[in-house]
Amino acid sequence: MIRPILAGLTMAVAAIADQPTSVTFTKDVLPILQKHCQSCHRPGQVAPMPLISYQDTRPWAKAMKAAVTSRKMPPWFANTKYGHFANDRSLRQSEIDMIAAWADTGAAEGSPKDGPAPIRWPSGRWAVQPDVVMDLPAHDVPAKGVLEWELIAFPAPFKTDTWVTSMEILPGDPSVVHHICFSFEKHKPTTVYNRYEWVQVPRDSSGNPTPGNSGFGELPGMIIATRDVGSTQVNLRQGHATLHQNLDFCYLPGNTYEDYRAWNAGKLVPAGSDIIVSLHYTTNGKALVDRTKIGFTVAKTAPAKKFVVQGAGEDTPVIAPTAASSRALFASTYNPEFAIPPNKSDYRAPPMDITFLKDVEIVTLRPHAHVRGKSAQYKLVYPDGREEVVLDVPRYDFNWQLSYQTSLTIPKGTHMRFEFTYDNSANNPSNPDPNRWVYQGFQSWEEMMAPNLGFLLDRDADVGGLMSITN
Ligand code: HEC
């Protein structure tokens, strides 16, 4: 490992020392931008400026050097000491040195004929060009106030049994979206289409729920609200929600699509299925109308594998029924022991521990916490007692909820342990209020500990009971 790194450094240093003007945009920088930057730095994507042409890029030369040498760009949060990730987009030291050398030597353009051909990106704002697009109804988001998680059902946009091989969500206005998730399920007679449904969580004037009553789980006397698409009238009733979610896929800040094609995998959506969408808006002072689109690629022939998530949903089948306790909700449950004291900068959540009941293959690790989230770690404890950290995120960032793509073959009986920490101090720039206790809840100013996992299974394998909650 040491040799190529040294070789890269020597090359870059040589470039600066011997031929100060030989580093050019077209020959040396553009290939790096195409591979590591343009997925975000192109029109319509999340980054504020394109880095496509020389004219786009030249004014940013110094800022690029600063951003890559500090490893602020590309955004990547896994500690490089642990695990291997197929989607690791961080730069090699030689690439950082190349951008720095370019910025330090006048940021020359070079000859267009030295450069690679431009990448043909998907049209629109898509990251993956979809085969099937579904438009959600326009949704008003007011300037102020608390919007609870709203669930809504539609018929799935496929006529026949369909293997979906990628999923992507394009929110109309990402600035107000905390998450949008969806799952597919068999149509139930109780499911009504085109009607938003949510749990009315009792809140005080500052938007905080009564501890123990955060809307997680089925509490007695819960108030269910519904509203038809296109109507402003809200109907309230006591009882239980008719819609539940399993989170097959989630749009989160920094995590906009999932593509299973590299694993030759997909998700089978039987004909006649419904899609249950969970919408969560956070108001930001500006009233607007959100128009979200969902895009899918579909396979002509069934892929060899299927991709299954352990979401946060109550009926997630990968969790064994023995865990039907409050912990069965895995991550979105209300745990009375989870309580972050005011001004505590390093709160360690009650650790969570699961046991795999079968041999499993895990391909994605996606830690989810809210704005006080500080760090997240996933550790395997093998049946022989050996321990292995498989993901360490020392600086969790709510704006970059990455799905870390790994490949872990895990024998039955292995445990996985999750440790999350939280910063409720005034030093956390995202902290809306360091002076109050924080409990688990749905809103960004409440907290979560959701160590999501994605499994790869043979196409026809049974998804039931892959794991149980041990602690
Ligand atoms: C996953 C998306 C993504 C990728 C990949 C990415 N960026 Fe960015 N970049 C952003 C976003 C979003 C911002 C603005 C917000 C921020 O600074 O975090 C940004 C900001 C920047 C800035 C401005 C920083 C500042 O100080 O204002 C620079 C320079 C930059 N990126 C360079 C790069 C370079 C060079 C690469 C590739 C080596 C890259 N980025 C890859 C999303 C990305």
mmCIF file of N, CA and C in Angstrom, residues 23 54 57 95 111 115 119 121 163 169 183 187 196 253 264 271-272 291 299 317 349 361 377 380-381 388 397 468 470:
data_model
loop_
_atom_site.group_PDB
_atom_site.id
_atom_site.type_symbol
_atom_site.label_atom_id
_atom_site.label_comp_id
_atom_site.label_asym_id
_atom_site.label_seq_id
_atom_site.Cartn_x
_atom_site.Cartn_y
_atom_site.Cartn_z
ATOM 1 N N VAL A 23 0.956 21.243 -15.302
ATOM 2 C CA VAL A 23 -0.328 20.719 -14.826
ATOM 3 C C VAL A 23 -1.432 21.536 -15.478
ATOM 4 N N TYR A 54 -13.743 24.636 -18.325
ATOM 5 C CA TYR A 54 -12.638 25.415 -17.750
ATOM 6 C C TYR A 54 -13.161 26.739 -17.212
ATOM 7 N N THR A 57 -14.726 26.412 -13.913
ATOM 8 C CA THR A 57 -13.874 25.905 -12.845
ATOM 9 C C THR A 57 -12.782 26.881 -12.435
ATOM 10 N N GLU A 95 -4.407 12.684 -6.147
ATOM 11 C CA GLU A 95 -5.401 13.542 -6.810
ATOM 12 C C GLU A 95 -5.503 14.897 -6.097
ATOM 13 N N SER A 111 -4.551 22.062 -23.584
ATOM 14 C CA SER A 111 -5.179 21.878 -24.887
ATOM 15 C C SER A 111 -6.421 21.009 -24.763
ATOM 16 N N GLY A 115 -7.934 16.467 -23.201
ATOM 17 C CA GLY A 115 -8.951 16.175 -22.185
ATOM 18 C C GLY A 115 -9.856 15.021 -22.565
ATOM 19 N N ILE A 119 -18.832 13.963 -20.032
ATOM 20 C CA ILE A 119 -19.728 12.879 -19.597
ATOM 21 C C ILE A 119 -21.152 13.231 -20.013
ATOM 22 N N TRP A 121 -24.474 13.148 -18.822
ATOM 23 C CA TRP A 121 -25.232 12.930 -17.595
ATOM 24 C C TRP A 121 -26.700 12.709 -17.929
ATOM 25 N N TRP A 163 -39.526 -6.043 -11.651
ATOM 26 C CA TRP A 163 -38.299 -5.942 -10.854
ATOM 27 C C TRP A 163 -37.761 -4.526 -10.987
ATOM 28 N N ILE A 169 -35.644 9.736 -5.718
ATOM 29 C CA ILE A 169 -36.676 10.732 -5.423
ATOM 30 C C ILE A 169 -36.111 12.114 -5.714
ATOM 31 N N SER A 183 -42.588 2.592 0.399
ATOM 32 C CA SER A 183 -42.491 1.139 0.357
ATOM 33 C C SER A 183 -43.654 0.623 -0.479
ATOM 34 N N HIS A 187 -52.188 -4.572 -1.896
ATOM 35 C CA HIS A 187 -53.319 -3.691 -1.587
ATOM 36 C C HIS A 187 -54.185 -4.284 -0.470
ATOM 37 N N TYR A 196 -53.956 11.928 2.608
ATOM 38 C CA TYR A 196 -52.862 12.017 3.578
ATOM 39 C C TYR A 196 -53.383 11.589 4.941
ATOM 40 N N PRO A 253 -31.432 14.112 3.066
ATOM 41 C CA PRO A 253 -30.385 15.012 2.591
ATOM 42 C C PRO A 253 -29.078 14.238 2.365
ATOM 43 N N ASN A 264 -26.444 -6.792 -9.434
ATOM 44 C CA ASN A 264 -27.393 -7.623 -10.177
ATOM 45 C C ASN A 264 -28.592 -7.961 -9.284
ATOM 46 N N ALA A 271 -47.692 -7.261 -9.428
ATOM 47 C CA ALA A 271 -48.793 -6.499 -10.048
ATOM 48 C C ALA A 271 -49.859 -6.238 -8.992
ATOM 49 N N GLY A 272 -50.470 -5.068 -9.043
ATOM 50 C CA GLY A 272 -51.541 -4.762 -8.099
ATOM 51 C C GLY A 272 -51.054 -4.250 -6.761
ATOM 52 N N ARG A 291 -43.423 19.774 -5.449
ATOM 53 C CA ARG A 291 -43.838 18.783 -6.452
ATOM 54 C C ARG A 291 -42.729 17.756 -6.584
ATOM 55 N N ALA A 299 -36.037 -3.946 -14.638
ATOM 56 C CA ALA A 299 -35.280 -4.975 -15.359
ATOM 57 C C ALA A 299 -36.195 -5.712 -16.327
ATOM 58 N N PRO A 317 -40.192 -7.257 7.835
ATOM 59 C CA PRO A 317 -40.141 -8.699 8.047
ATOM 60 C C PRO A 317 -38.758 -9.232 8.394
ATOM 61 N N ALA A 349 -25.851 7.369 23.304
ATOM 62 C CA ALA A 349 -27.196 6.781 23.366
ATOM 63 C C ALA A 349 -27.106 5.393 23.983
ATOM 64 N N GLU A 361 -25.776 -11.432 4.019
ATOM 65 C CA GLU A 361 -24.842 -10.543 3.333
ATOM 66 C C GLU A 361 -25.391 -9.121 3.452
ATOM 67 N N GLN A 377 -21.202 4.420 14.989
ATOM 68 C CA GLN A 377 -20.284 3.308 14.754
ATOM 69 C C GLN A 377 -21.052 1.988 14.701
ATOM 70 N N LEU A 380 -19.111 -5.456 14.427
ATOM 71 C CA LEU A 380 -19.512 -6.863 14.433
ATOM 72 C C LEU A 380 -18.797 -7.584 15.566
ATOM 73 N N VAL A 381 -19.529 -8.450 16.258
ATOM 74 C CA VAL A 381 -18.913 -9.336 17.249
ATOM 75 C C VAL A 381 -19.225 -10.759 16.785
ATOM 76 N N GLU A 388 -14.982 -6.437 15.109
ATOM 77 C CA GLU A 388 -14.525 -5.715 13.925
ATOM 78 C C GLU A 388 -15.427 -4.492 13.704
ATOM 79 N N ASP A 397 -23.144 14.102 9.935
ATOM 80 C CA ASP A 397 -23.667 15.373 9.443
ATOM 81 C C ASP A 397 -25.065 15.117 8.885
ATOM 82 N N SER A 468 -32.599 -10.503 15.155
ATOM 83 C CA SER A 468 -33.458 -10.129 16.280
ATOM 84 C C SER A 468 -32.725 -9.063 17.086
ATOM 85 N N THR A 470 -31.199 -7.843 20.337
ATOM 86 C CA THR A 470 -30.738 -8.483 21.558
ATOM 87 C C THR A 470 -30.782 -7.513 22.716
#
